[in-house]
PDB file of C-alpha atoms in Angstrom:
ATOM      1  CA  MET A 212      18.605 -23.983  33.835  1.00  0.00           C
ATOM      2  CA  THR A 213      15.219 -23.441  35.466  1.00  0.00           C
ATOM      3  CA  GLU A 214      12.860 -20.771  34.273  1.00  0.00           C
ATOM      4  CA  ALA A 215      13.524 -18.700  37.401  1.00  0.00           C
ATOM      5  CA  THR A 216      17.256 -18.513  36.801  1.00  0.00           C
ATOM      6  CA  ASP A 217      16.587 -17.761  33.114  1.00  0.00           C
ATOM      7  CA  LEU A 218      14.516 -14.788  34.188  1.00  0.00           C
ATOM      8  CA  ALA A 219      17.095 -13.587  36.677  1.00  0.00           C
ATOM      9  CA  ALA A 220      19.772 -13.786  34.002  1.00  0.00           C
ATOM     10  CA  ALA A 221      17.678 -11.809  31.529  1.00  0.00           C
ATOM     11  CA  ALA A 222      16.687  -9.179  34.093  1.00  0.00           C
ATOM     12  CA  SER A 223      20.294  -8.515  35.042  1.00  0.00           C
ATOM     13  CA  SER A 224      21.463  -8.693  31.428  1.00  0.00           C
ATOM     14  CA  ALA A 225      23.965  -6.016  30.471  1.00  0.00           C
ATOM     15  CA  ASP A 226      22.950  -6.417  26.809  1.00  0.00           C
ATOM     16  CA  PRO A 227      21.513  -3.054  25.732  1.00  0.00           C
ATOM     17  CA  ARG A 228      19.346  -4.753  23.134  1.00  0.00           C
ATOM     18  CA  ALA A 229      17.449  -6.711  25.772  1.00  0.00           C
ATOM     19  CA  GLY A 230      17.381  -3.803  28.208  1.00  0.00           C
ATOM     20  CA  LEU A 231      16.138  -1.225  25.708  1.00  0.00           C
ATOM     21  CA  ARG A 232      13.552  -3.628  24.307  1.00  0.00           C
ATOM     22  CA  ALA A 233      12.184  -4.003  27.848  1.00  0.00           C
ATOM     23  CA  VAL A 234      11.995  -0.197  28.149  1.00  0.00           C
ATOM     24  CA  VAL A 235       9.938   0.020  24.936  1.00  0.00           C
ATOM     25  CA  ALA A 236       7.596  -2.735  26.074  1.00  0.00           C
ATOM     26  CA  LEU A 237       7.195  -1.054  29.466  1.00  0.00           C
ATOM     27  CA  ARG A 238       6.474   2.291  27.820  1.00  0.00           C
ATOM     28  CA  ARG A 239       3.764   0.717  25.676  1.00  0.00           C
ATOM     29  CA  LEU A 240       2.252  -0.997  28.700  1.00  0.00           C
ATOM     30  CA  LEU A 241       2.345   2.315  30.588  1.00  0.00           C
ATOM     31  CA  GLU A 242       0.676   4.177  27.714  1.00  0.00           C
ATOM     32  CA  GLY A 243      -2.001   1.520  27.404  1.00  0.00           C
ATOM     33  CA  LEU A 244      -2.731   1.633  31.140  1.00  0.00           C
ATOM     34  CA  GLU A 245      -2.741   5.437  31.188  1.00  0.00           C
ATOM     35  CA  ARG A 246      -5.265   5.684  28.338  1.00  0.00           C
ATOM     36  CA  LEU A 247      -7.501   3.115  29.959  1.00  0.00           C
ATOM     37  CA  GLN A 248      -7.407   4.737  33.395  1.00  0.00           C
ATOM     38  CA  VAL A 249      -7.798   8.316  32.158  1.00  0.00           C
ATOM     39  CA  ALA A 250     -10.826   7.248  30.109  1.00  0.00           C
ATOM     40  CA  ASN A 251     -12.196   5.478  33.163  1.00  0.00           C
ATOM     41  CA  ALA A 252     -11.699   8.571  35.339  1.00  0.00           C
ATOM     42  CA  ARG A 253     -13.386  10.829  32.763  1.00  0.00           C
ATOM     43  CA  ALA A 254     -16.284   8.390  32.478  1.00  0.00           C
ATOM     44  CA  LYS A 255     -16.674   8.635  36.251  1.00  0.00           C
ATOM     45  CA  GLY A 256     -16.840  12.422  36.024  1.00  0.00           C
ATOM     46  CA  TRP A 257     -13.325  13.349  37.140  1.00  0.00           C
ATOM     47  CA  SER A 258     -12.068  16.737  35.959  1.00  0.00           C
ATOM     48  CA  TRP A 259      -8.840  17.041  34.017  1.00  0.00           C
ATOM     49  CA  GLN A 260      -7.350  18.781  37.075  1.00  0.00           C
ATOM     50  CA  GLU A 261      -8.179  15.851  39.328  1.00  0.00           C
ATOM     51  CA  ILE A 262      -6.677  13.394  36.837  1.00  0.00           C
ATOM     52  CA  ALA A 263      -3.559  15.573  36.442  1.00  0.00           C
ATOM     53  CA  ASP A 264      -3.102  15.695  40.217  1.00  0.00           C
ATOM     54  CA  ALA A 265      -3.420  11.928  40.488  1.00  0.00           C
ATOM     55  CA  LEU A 266      -0.901  11.415  37.658  1.00  0.00           C
ATOM     56  CA  GLU A 267       1.418  14.082  39.125  1.00  0.00           C
ATOM     57  CA  VAL A 268       1.518  16.011  35.841  1.00  0.00           C
ATOM     58  CA  THR A 269       0.103  19.365  34.712  1.00  0.00           C
ATOM     59  CA  ARG A 270      -3.545  19.744  33.740  1.00  0.00           C
ATOM     60  CA  GLN A 271      -2.534  21.085  30.324  1.00  0.00           C
ATOM     61  CA  GLY A 272      -0.280  18.103  29.765  1.00  0.00           C
ATOM     62  CA  VAL A 273      -2.872  15.467  30.501  1.00  0.00           C
ATOM     63  CA  HIS A 274      -5.591  17.367  28.607  1.00  0.00           C
ATOM     64  CA  LYS A 275      -3.413  17.799  25.535  1.00  0.00           C
ATOM     65  CA  LYS A 276      -2.480  14.137  25.528  1.00  0.00           C
ATOM     66  CA  HIS A 277      -5.899  12.620  26.113  1.00  0.00           C
ATOM     67  CA  ALA A 278      -8.727  15.051  25.341  1.00  0.00           C
ATOM     68  CA  LYS A 279      -8.690  14.380  21.593  1.00  0.00           C
ATOM     69  CA  LEU A 280      -8.740  10.630  22.074  1.00  0.00           C
ATOM     70  CA  MET A 281     -11.883  10.734  24.170  1.00  0.00           C
ATOM     71  CA  PRO A 282     -14.089  13.604  23.041  1.00  0.00           C
ATOM     72  CA  MET A 283     -17.187  11.620  23.923  1.00  0.00           C
ATOM     73  CA  LEU A 284     -16.051  11.690  27.538  1.00  0.00           C
ATOM     74  CA  ASP A 285     -15.629  15.441  27.503  1.00  0.00           C
ATOM     75  CA  PRO A 286     -19.018  16.942  28.300  1.00  0.00           C
ATOM     76  CA  ARG A 287     -17.528  19.902  30.139  1.00  0.00           C
ATOM     77  CA  GLU A 288     -14.074  21.302  29.604  1.00  0.00           C
ATOM     78  CA  GLY A 289     -11.918  20.897  32.697  1.00  0.00           C
TER      79      GLY A 289
ATOM     80  CA  MET B  31      10.958  -8.686 -22.371  1.00  0.00           C
ATOM     81  CA  PHE B  32       7.585  -8.400 -20.658  1.00  0.00           C
ATOM     82  CA  GLU B  33       5.770  -8.416 -24.006  1.00  0.00           C
ATOM     83  CA  ARG B  34       6.877 -12.019 -24.454  1.00  0.00           C
ATOM     84  CA  PHE B  35       5.060 -13.102 -21.282  1.00  0.00           C
ATOM     85  CA  THR B  36       1.914 -15.129 -21.876  1.00  0.00           C
ATOM     86  CA  LYS B  37      -1.298 -14.016 -20.196  1.00  0.00           C
ATOM     87  CA  ASP B  38      -0.770 -16.653 -17.479  1.00  0.00           C
ATOM     88  CA  ALA B  39       2.835 -15.561 -16.922  1.00  0.00           C
ATOM     89  CA  ARG B  40       1.763 -11.931 -16.555  1.00  0.00           C
ATOM     90  CA  ALA B  41      -0.850 -13.075 -14.047  1.00  0.00           C
ATOM     91  CA  VAL B  42       1.933 -14.779 -12.065  1.00  0.00           C
ATOM     92  CA  VAL B  43       3.946 -11.537 -11.927  1.00  0.00           C
ATOM     93  CA  VAL B  44       0.935  -9.436 -10.934  1.00  0.00           C
ATOM     94  CA  GLY B  45      -0.193 -12.131  -8.492  1.00  0.00           C
ATOM     95  CA  ALA B  46       3.204 -12.082  -6.748  1.00  0.00           C
ATOM     96  CA  GLN B  47       2.583  -8.459  -5.857  1.00  0.00           C
ATOM     97  CA  GLU B  48      -0.836  -9.387  -4.488  1.00  0.00           C
ATOM     98  CA  GLN B  49       0.670 -12.199  -2.392  1.00  0.00           C
ATOM     99  CA  ALA B  50       3.258  -9.823  -0.919  1.00  0.00           C
ATOM    100  CA  ARG B  51       0.575  -7.275  -0.115  1.00  0.00           C
ATOM    101  CA  GLU B  52      -1.605  -9.864   1.613  1.00  0.00           C
ATOM    102  CA  LEU B  53       1.292 -10.914   3.823  1.00  0.00           C
ATOM    103  CA  GLY B  54       2.161  -7.278   4.546  1.00  0.00           C
ATOM    104  CA  HIS B  55       5.644  -7.702   3.053  1.00  0.00           C
ATOM    105  CA  GLU B  56       7.347  -4.635   1.628  1.00  0.00           C
ATOM    106  CA  THR B  57       9.298  -6.358  -1.147  1.00  0.00           C
ATOM    107  CA  ILE B  58       8.157  -8.936  -3.680  1.00  0.00           C
ATOM    108  CA  GLY B  59      10.530 -11.844  -3.278  1.00  0.00           C
ATOM    109  CA  THR B  60      10.933 -15.202  -4.984  1.00  0.00           C
ATOM    110  CA  GLU B  61       8.677 -16.699  -2.312  1.00  0.00           C
ATOM    111  CA  HIS B  62       5.776 -14.529  -3.500  1.00  0.00           C
ATOM    112  CA  THR B  63       6.422 -15.556  -7.085  1.00  0.00           C
ATOM    113  CA  LEU B  64       6.282 -19.195  -6.001  1.00  0.00           C
ATOM    114  CA  LEU B  65       3.003 -18.581  -4.142  1.00  0.00           C
ATOM    115  CA  SER B  66       1.600 -16.892  -7.210  1.00  0.00           C
ATOM    116  CA  LEU B  67       2.673 -19.804  -9.431  1.00  0.00           C
ATOM    117  CA  LEU B  68       0.762 -22.154  -7.137  1.00  0.00           C
ATOM    118  CA  ALA B  69      -2.324 -19.928  -7.222  1.00  0.00           C
ATOM    119  CA  GLY B  70      -2.328 -19.431 -10.991  1.00  0.00           C
ATOM    120  CA  GLU B  71      -4.750 -20.639 -13.642  1.00  0.00           C
ATOM    121  CA  ASN B  72      -2.021 -22.575 -15.411  1.00  0.00           C
ATOM    122  CA  ASP B  73      -1.737 -25.734 -13.386  1.00  0.00           C
ATOM    123  CA  THR B  74       1.392 -27.408 -14.825  1.00  0.00           C
ATOM    124  CA  VAL B  75       3.556 -25.987 -12.046  1.00  0.00           C
ATOM    125  CA  ARG B  76       0.931 -26.699  -9.408  1.00  0.00           C
ATOM    126  CA  VAL B  77       0.542 -30.327 -10.475  1.00  0.00           C
ATOM    127  CA  ALA B  78       4.301 -30.805 -10.759  1.00  0.00           C
ATOM    128  CA  LEU B  79       4.798 -29.642  -7.164  1.00  0.00           C
ATOM    129  CA  ALA B  80       1.739 -31.312  -5.646  1.00  0.00           C
ATOM    130  CA  GLY B  81       3.545 -34.665  -5.548  1.00  0.00           C
ATOM    131  CA  ALA B  82       6.032 -33.276  -3.029  1.00  0.00           C
ATOM    132  CA  GLY B  83       3.214 -31.885  -0.861  1.00  0.00           C
ATOM    133  CA  VAL B  84       3.881 -28.345  -2.027  1.00  0.00           C
ATOM    134  CA  ASP B  85       0.691 -26.319  -2.396  1.00  0.00           C
ATOM    135  CA  GLN B  86      -0.363 -22.739  -1.836  1.00  0.00           C
ATOM    136  CA  ALA B  87      -1.325 -23.206   1.812  1.00  0.00           C
ATOM    137  CA  SER B  88       1.836 -25.098   2.778  1.00  0.00           C
ATOM    138  CA  VAL B  89       4.100 -22.554   1.055  1.00  0.00           C
ATOM    139  CA  ARG B  90       2.258 -19.656   2.672  1.00  0.00           C
ATOM    140  CA  ALA B  91       2.722 -21.298   6.078  1.00  0.00           C
ATOM    141  CA  ALA B  92       6.423 -21.836   5.340  1.00  0.00           C
ATOM    142  CA  ILE B  93       6.876 -18.181   4.335  1.00  0.00           C
ATOM    143  CA  ILE B  94       5.224 -17.028   7.548  1.00  0.00           C
ATOM    144  CA  ARG B  95       7.501 -19.361   9.487  1.00  0.00           C
ATOM    145  CA  HIS B  96      10.582 -17.840   7.830  1.00  0.00           C
ATOM    146  CA  VAL B  97       9.652 -14.185   7.450  1.00  0.00           C
ATOM    147  CA  GLY B  98       6.606 -13.655   9.635  1.00  0.00           C
ATOM    148  CA  ASP B  99       3.087 -12.479   8.980  1.00  0.00           C
ATOM    149  CA  ARG B 100       3.166  -8.700   8.708  1.00  0.00           C
ATOM    150  CA  SER B 101      -0.500  -8.325   7.905  1.00  0.00           C
ATOM    151  CA  GLU B 102      -2.257  -6.103  10.418  1.00  0.00           C
ATOM    152  CA  ALA B 103      -3.778  -8.843  12.574  1.00  0.00           C
ATOM    153  CA  GLY B 104      -0.571 -10.851  12.413  1.00  0.00           C
ATOM    154  CA  SER B 105       1.674  -7.957  13.329  1.00  0.00           C
ATOM    155  CA  VAL B 106      -0.383  -6.923  16.366  1.00  0.00           C
ATOM    156  CA  ALA B 107      -0.205 -10.480  17.692  1.00  0.00           C
ATOM    157  CA  ASP B 108       3.531 -10.679  16.929  1.00  0.00           C
ATOM    158  CA  ARG B 109       4.353  -7.412  18.634  1.00  0.00           C
ATOM    159  CA  ASP B 110       2.270  -8.268  21.656  1.00  0.00           C
ATOM    160  CA  ALA B 111       4.164 -11.530  21.944  1.00  0.00           C
ATOM    161  CA  GLU B 112       7.484  -9.660  21.648  1.00  0.00           C
ATOM    162  CA  ASP B 113       6.379  -7.156  24.283  1.00  0.00           C
ATOM    163  CA  ALA B 114       5.275  -9.992  26.555  1.00  0.00           C
ATOM    164  CA  ALA B 115       8.708 -11.627  26.215  1.00  0.00           C
ATOM    165  CA  ALA B 116      10.544  -8.354  26.913  1.00  0.00           C
ATOM    166  CA  LEU B 117       8.394  -7.672  29.973  1.00  0.00           C
ATOM    167  CA  LYS B 118       8.820 -11.214  31.219  1.00  0.00           C
ATOM    168  CA  ALA B 119      12.583 -10.651  31.191  1.00  0.00           C
ATOM    169  CA  ILE B 120      12.148  -7.945  33.823  1.00  0.00           C
ATOM    170  CA  GLY B 121       9.636  -9.927  35.834  1.00  0.00           C
ATOM    171  CA  ILE B 122       6.348  -8.547  34.502  1.00  0.00           C
ATOM    172  CA  ASP B 123       3.719 -11.007  33.333  1.00  0.00           C
ATOM    173  CA  LEU B 124       1.802  -9.125  30.620  1.00  0.00           C
ATOM    174  CA  GLU B 125      -0.858 -11.821  30.491  1.00  0.00           C
ATOM    175  CA  ALA B 126      -1.438 -11.496  34.244  1.00  0.00           C
ATOM    176  CA  VAL B 127      -1.698  -7.696  33.948  1.00  0.00           C
ATOM    177  CA  ARG B 128      -4.104  -8.087  31.053  1.00  0.00           C
ATOM    178  CA  ALA B 129      -6.205 -10.662  32.898  1.00  0.00           C
ATOM    179  CA  ALA B 130      -6.472  -8.420  35.983  1.00  0.00           C
ATOM    180  CA  ILE B 131      -7.548  -5.465  33.856  1.00  0.00           C
ATOM    181  CA  GLU B 132     -10.057  -7.450  31.838  1.00  0.00           C
ATOM    182  CA  GLU B 133     -11.655  -8.566  35.076  1.00  0.00           C
ATOM    183  CA  ASN B 134     -12.663  -4.943  35.752  1.00  0.00           C
ATOM    184  CA  PHE B 135     -12.921  -3.473  32.273  1.00  0.00           C
ATOM    185  CA  GLY B 136     -13.949  -6.361  30.037  1.00  0.00           C
ATOM    186  CA  ALA B 137     -12.232  -8.362  27.315  1.00  0.00           C
ATOM    187  CA  GLY B 138      -9.779  -6.493  25.092  1.00  0.00           C
ATOM    188  CA  ALA B 139      -9.704  -3.443  27.396  1.00  0.00           C
ATOM    189  CA  LEU B 140      -5.915  -3.171  27.518  1.00  0.00           C
ATOM    190  CA  ARG B 141      -4.593  -2.356  24.067  1.00  0.00           C
ATOM    191  CA  LEU B 142      -0.945  -1.499  23.828  1.00  0.00           C
ATOM    192  CA  PRO B 143      -0.404   1.497  21.561  1.00  0.00           C
ATOM    193  CA  ARG B 144       1.395   0.762  18.302  1.00  0.00           C
ATOM    194  CA  PRO B 145       3.885   3.023  16.554  1.00  0.00           C
ATOM    195  CA  ALA B 146       2.466   4.598  13.398  1.00  0.00           C
ATOM    196  CA  PRO B 147       3.971   3.238  10.184  1.00  0.00           C
ATOM    197  CA  LYS B 148       7.090   5.178   9.275  1.00  0.00           C
ATOM    198  CA  LYS B 149       6.501   7.792   6.623  1.00  0.00           C
ATOM    199  CA  ARG B 150       9.209   8.996   4.327  1.00  0.00           C
ATOM    200  CA  GLY B 151       9.314  12.663   3.428  1.00  0.00           C
ATOM    201  CA  ILE B 152       6.440  14.671   2.070  1.00  0.00           C
ATOM    202  CA  PHE B 153       5.321  11.784  -0.118  1.00  0.00           C
ATOM    203  CA  GLY B 154       4.980   9.578   2.945  1.00  0.00           C
ATOM    204  CA  ARG B 155       1.255   9.355   2.527  1.00  0.00           C
ATOM    205  CA  PHE B 156       1.806   7.811  -0.883  1.00  0.00           C
ATOM    206  CA  SER B 157       3.926   5.080   0.631  1.00  0.00           C
ATOM    207  CA  SER B 158       3.399   1.412  -0.203  1.00  0.00           C
ATOM    208  CA  VAL B 159       1.053   1.052   2.779  1.00  0.00           C
ATOM    209  CA  THR B 160      -1.554   3.147   0.990  1.00  0.00           C
ATOM    210  CA  THR B 161      -0.815   2.562  -2.692  1.00  0.00           C
ATOM    211  CA  GLY B 162      -0.037  -1.124  -2.454  1.00  0.00           C
ATOM    212  CA  HIS B 163       2.944  -0.683  -4.761  1.00  0.00           C
ATOM    213  CA  ARG B 164       5.911  -2.840  -3.889  1.00  0.00           C
ATOM    214  CA  PRO B 165       9.281  -3.256  -5.539  1.00  0.00           C
ATOM    215  CA  PHE B 166      10.569  -6.596  -6.793  1.00  0.00           C
ATOM    216  CA  SER B 167      13.616  -7.874  -4.953  1.00  0.00           C
ATOM    217  CA  PRO B 168      16.798  -7.944  -7.082  1.00  0.00           C
ATOM    218  CA  ARG B 169      16.775 -11.742  -6.863  1.00  0.00           C
ATOM    219  CA  ASN B 170      13.188 -11.908  -8.064  1.00  0.00           C
ATOM    220  CA  LYS B 171      14.053  -9.664 -11.015  1.00  0.00           C
ATOM    221  CA  LYS B 172      16.906 -12.030 -11.773  1.00  0.00           C
ATOM    222  CA  VAL B 173      14.405 -14.928 -11.755  1.00  0.00           C
ATOM    223  CA  LEU B 174      12.306 -13.182 -14.411  1.00  0.00           C
ATOM    224  CA  GLU B 175      15.407 -12.559 -16.520  1.00  0.00           C
ATOM    225  CA  LEU B 176      16.345 -16.205 -16.168  1.00  0.00           C
ATOM    226  CA  SER B 177      12.841 -17.215 -17.274  1.00  0.00           C
ATOM    227  CA  LEU B 178      13.627 -15.418 -20.524  1.00  0.00           C
ATOM    228  CA  ARG B 179      16.928 -17.270 -20.678  1.00  0.00           C
ATOM    229  CA  GLU B 180      15.059 -20.570 -20.209  1.00  0.00           C
ATOM    230  CA  ALA B 181      12.654 -19.671 -23.014  1.00  0.00           C
ATOM    231  CA  ILE B 182      15.583 -18.882 -25.340  1.00  0.00           C
ATOM    232  CA  ARG B 183      17.306 -22.122 -24.367  1.00  0.00           C
ATOM    233  CA  LEU B 184      14.153 -24.077 -25.234  1.00  0.00           C
ATOM    234  CA  LYS B 185      13.743 -22.045 -28.452  1.00  0.00           C
ATOM    235  CA  HIS B 186      10.411 -20.583 -27.361  1.00  0.00           C
ATOM    236  CA  ASN B 187       9.410 -17.087 -28.377  1.00  0.00           C
ATOM    237  CA  PHE B 188       7.095 -16.767 -25.377  1.00  0.00           C
ATOM    238  CA  ILE B 189       7.517 -16.920 -21.591  1.00  0.00           C
ATOM    239  CA  ALA B 190       5.009 -19.121 -19.749  1.00  0.00           C
ATOM    240  CA  PRO B 191       4.620 -19.782 -15.990  1.00  0.00           C
ATOM    241  CA  GLU B 192       6.693 -22.950 -16.489  1.00  0.00           C
ATOM    242  CA  HIS B 193       9.619 -20.805 -17.657  1.00  0.00           C
ATOM    243  CA  ILE B 194       9.292 -18.690 -14.516  1.00  0.00           C
ATOM    244  CA  MET B 195       9.471 -21.835 -12.380  1.00  0.00           C
ATOM    245  CA  LEU B 196      12.532 -22.937 -14.366  1.00  0.00           C
ATOM    246  CA  GLY B 197      13.993 -19.473 -13.745  1.00  0.00           C
ATOM    247  CA  LEU B 198      13.442 -19.947 -10.010  1.00  0.00           C
ATOM    248  CA  LEU B 199      15.263 -23.279 -10.154  1.00  0.00           C
ATOM    249  CA  ARG B 200      18.130 -21.820 -12.167  1.00  0.00           C
ATOM    250  CA  GLU B 201      18.589 -18.857  -9.839  1.00  0.00           C
ATOM    251  CA  GLY B 202      18.599 -21.373  -7.040  1.00  0.00           C
ATOM    252  CA  GLN B 203      19.253 -19.114  -4.039  1.00  0.00           C
ATOM    253  CA  GLY B 204      16.043 -17.435  -2.941  1.00  0.00           C
ATOM    254  CA  LEU B 205      13.601 -18.138  -0.138  1.00  0.00           C
ATOM    255  CA  ALA B 206      11.386 -19.982  -2.631  1.00  0.00           C
ATOM    256  CA  MET B 207      14.200 -22.465  -3.221  1.00  0.00           C
ATOM    257  CA  LEU B 208      14.925 -22.813   0.484  1.00  0.00           C
ATOM    258  CA  ILE B 209      11.265 -23.668   1.068  1.00  0.00           C
ATOM    259  CA  LEU B 210      11.213 -26.165  -1.813  1.00  0.00           C
ATOM    260  CA  THR B 211      14.360 -27.738  -0.360  1.00  0.00           C
ATOM    261  CA  GLU B 212      12.574 -28.164   2.953  1.00  0.00           C
ATOM    262  CA  PHE B 213       9.820 -30.038   1.107  1.00  0.00           C
ATOM    263  CA  ASP B 214      12.474 -32.358  -0.402  1.00  0.00           C
ATOM    264  CA  VAL B 215      11.507 -31.395  -3.931  1.00  0.00           C
ATOM    265  CA  ASP B 216      13.538 -33.260  -6.537  1.00  0.00           C
ATOM    266  CA  PHE B 217      14.776 -30.344  -8.623  1.00  0.00           C
ATOM    267  CA  GLY B 218      16.090 -32.489 -11.495  1.00  0.00           C
ATOM    268  CA  GLU B 219      12.770 -34.249 -11.847  1.00  0.00           C
ATOM    269  CA  LEU B 220      10.845 -30.983 -11.605  1.00  0.00           C
ATOM    270  CA  ARG B 221      12.993 -29.461 -14.342  1.00  0.00           C
ATOM    271  CA  THR B 222      12.372 -32.482 -16.581  1.00  0.00           C
ATOM    272  CA  THR B 223       8.604 -32.377 -15.961  1.00  0.00           C
ATOM    273  CA  LEU B 224       8.342 -28.656 -16.734  1.00  0.00           C
ATOM    274  CA  THR B 225      10.528 -28.900 -19.829  1.00  0.00           C
ATOM    275  CA  GLY B 226       8.467 -31.858 -21.053  1.00  0.00           C
ATOM    276  CA  ALA B 227       5.207 -29.973 -20.503  1.00  0.00           C
ATOM    277  CA  LEU B 228       6.553 -27.018 -22.494  1.00  0.00           C
ATOM    278  CA  LYS B 229       7.596 -29.268 -25.369  1.00  0.00           C
ATOM    279  CA  SER B 230       4.223 -30.996 -25.594  1.00  0.00           C
ATOM    280  CA  PRO B 231       1.857 -29.544 -28.215  1.00  0.00           C
ATOM    281  CA  ALA B 232      -0.653 -28.626 -25.507  1.00  0.00           C
ATOM    282  CA  ALA B 233       1.692 -26.018 -24.088  1.00  0.00           C
ATOM    283  CA  GLY B 234       1.775 -22.443 -25.172  1.00  0.00           C
TER     284      GLY B 234
END
C-alpha cells in the first residue's frame, strides 16, 4: 500500500480510538495556535474586543482564557 | 528482612527508586533494580554481565525502548510525535504547520499545550511527581523476597547485591529478565559466577 492510500484509510477509519485521538491532537494544535495568535494580536496593540470579534467569541471569554497567560501584554484593560 | 541487607544491597534498593524517578516511571520495577545493580559500587554483578554486553547505558536504552522515556523532555517529544501521527491520519502535517509558523514567529513558537499531571484528591499535590516517592511493583517485591531465599539457600546471614541478582534470575518473569534475554545472557553461567563470588572469602 502506498502512503497516500494508508492516509486515506486512516482518515476514513471508523475506529473511535483513531478518530478521538485525532480530535485531541487537533484540539491541542488549535489551542497552541490560539495562544500564539492572541499573544501576537495583543503585542500589536489589539484590544480584547477586537480579538474576540476576530475569533467569533465573547470579549469576556477570550479575556478570561488569555489575560492571565500574558499579563505583560496587557498595558490597558480592554 | 531489610536489616539483613548489606550497605551495597540497600544502595541497590534505594538506587532503583532513583532510576525510576529519572526515567519518569511511576512504579519501581525489576528493570530499575537491574539498572541500579549495574550502577552500584559492588561490581561483581556489573563484571558478570559485562561479558554479554550488558551495562548501565545499554539496559537504560532497552528500558526506554520497551516502556518509553517519561522524563519531562522525553514525554514532550513523545507526545508531539503521537500528535503528529494522529494529525497525519486526517491529512494535517504538523511539521509543515510548525515550519510555517516558525518562519514568522521564530523557532519553538508553536508549543502544543500539555495536560497537567493528574492529581488525586486533596493530597494530589503530595503525589509522586512532587515527593519522588514510588511504590515497588509486586514482582520487584517478590525479587527482594527471593534474594532472601537465595541467601538462606547459600547459608548466608546477609543479603548482598549478588543475592538480589540471583533473586531476579529466580523470579524469572520481569522486564529485567526480558532485557537480559535479548542480550543472550547465559543465565546458568551467571548464576554460577554469582554463587562462586559469594562463596569466595572476599565476598561479604
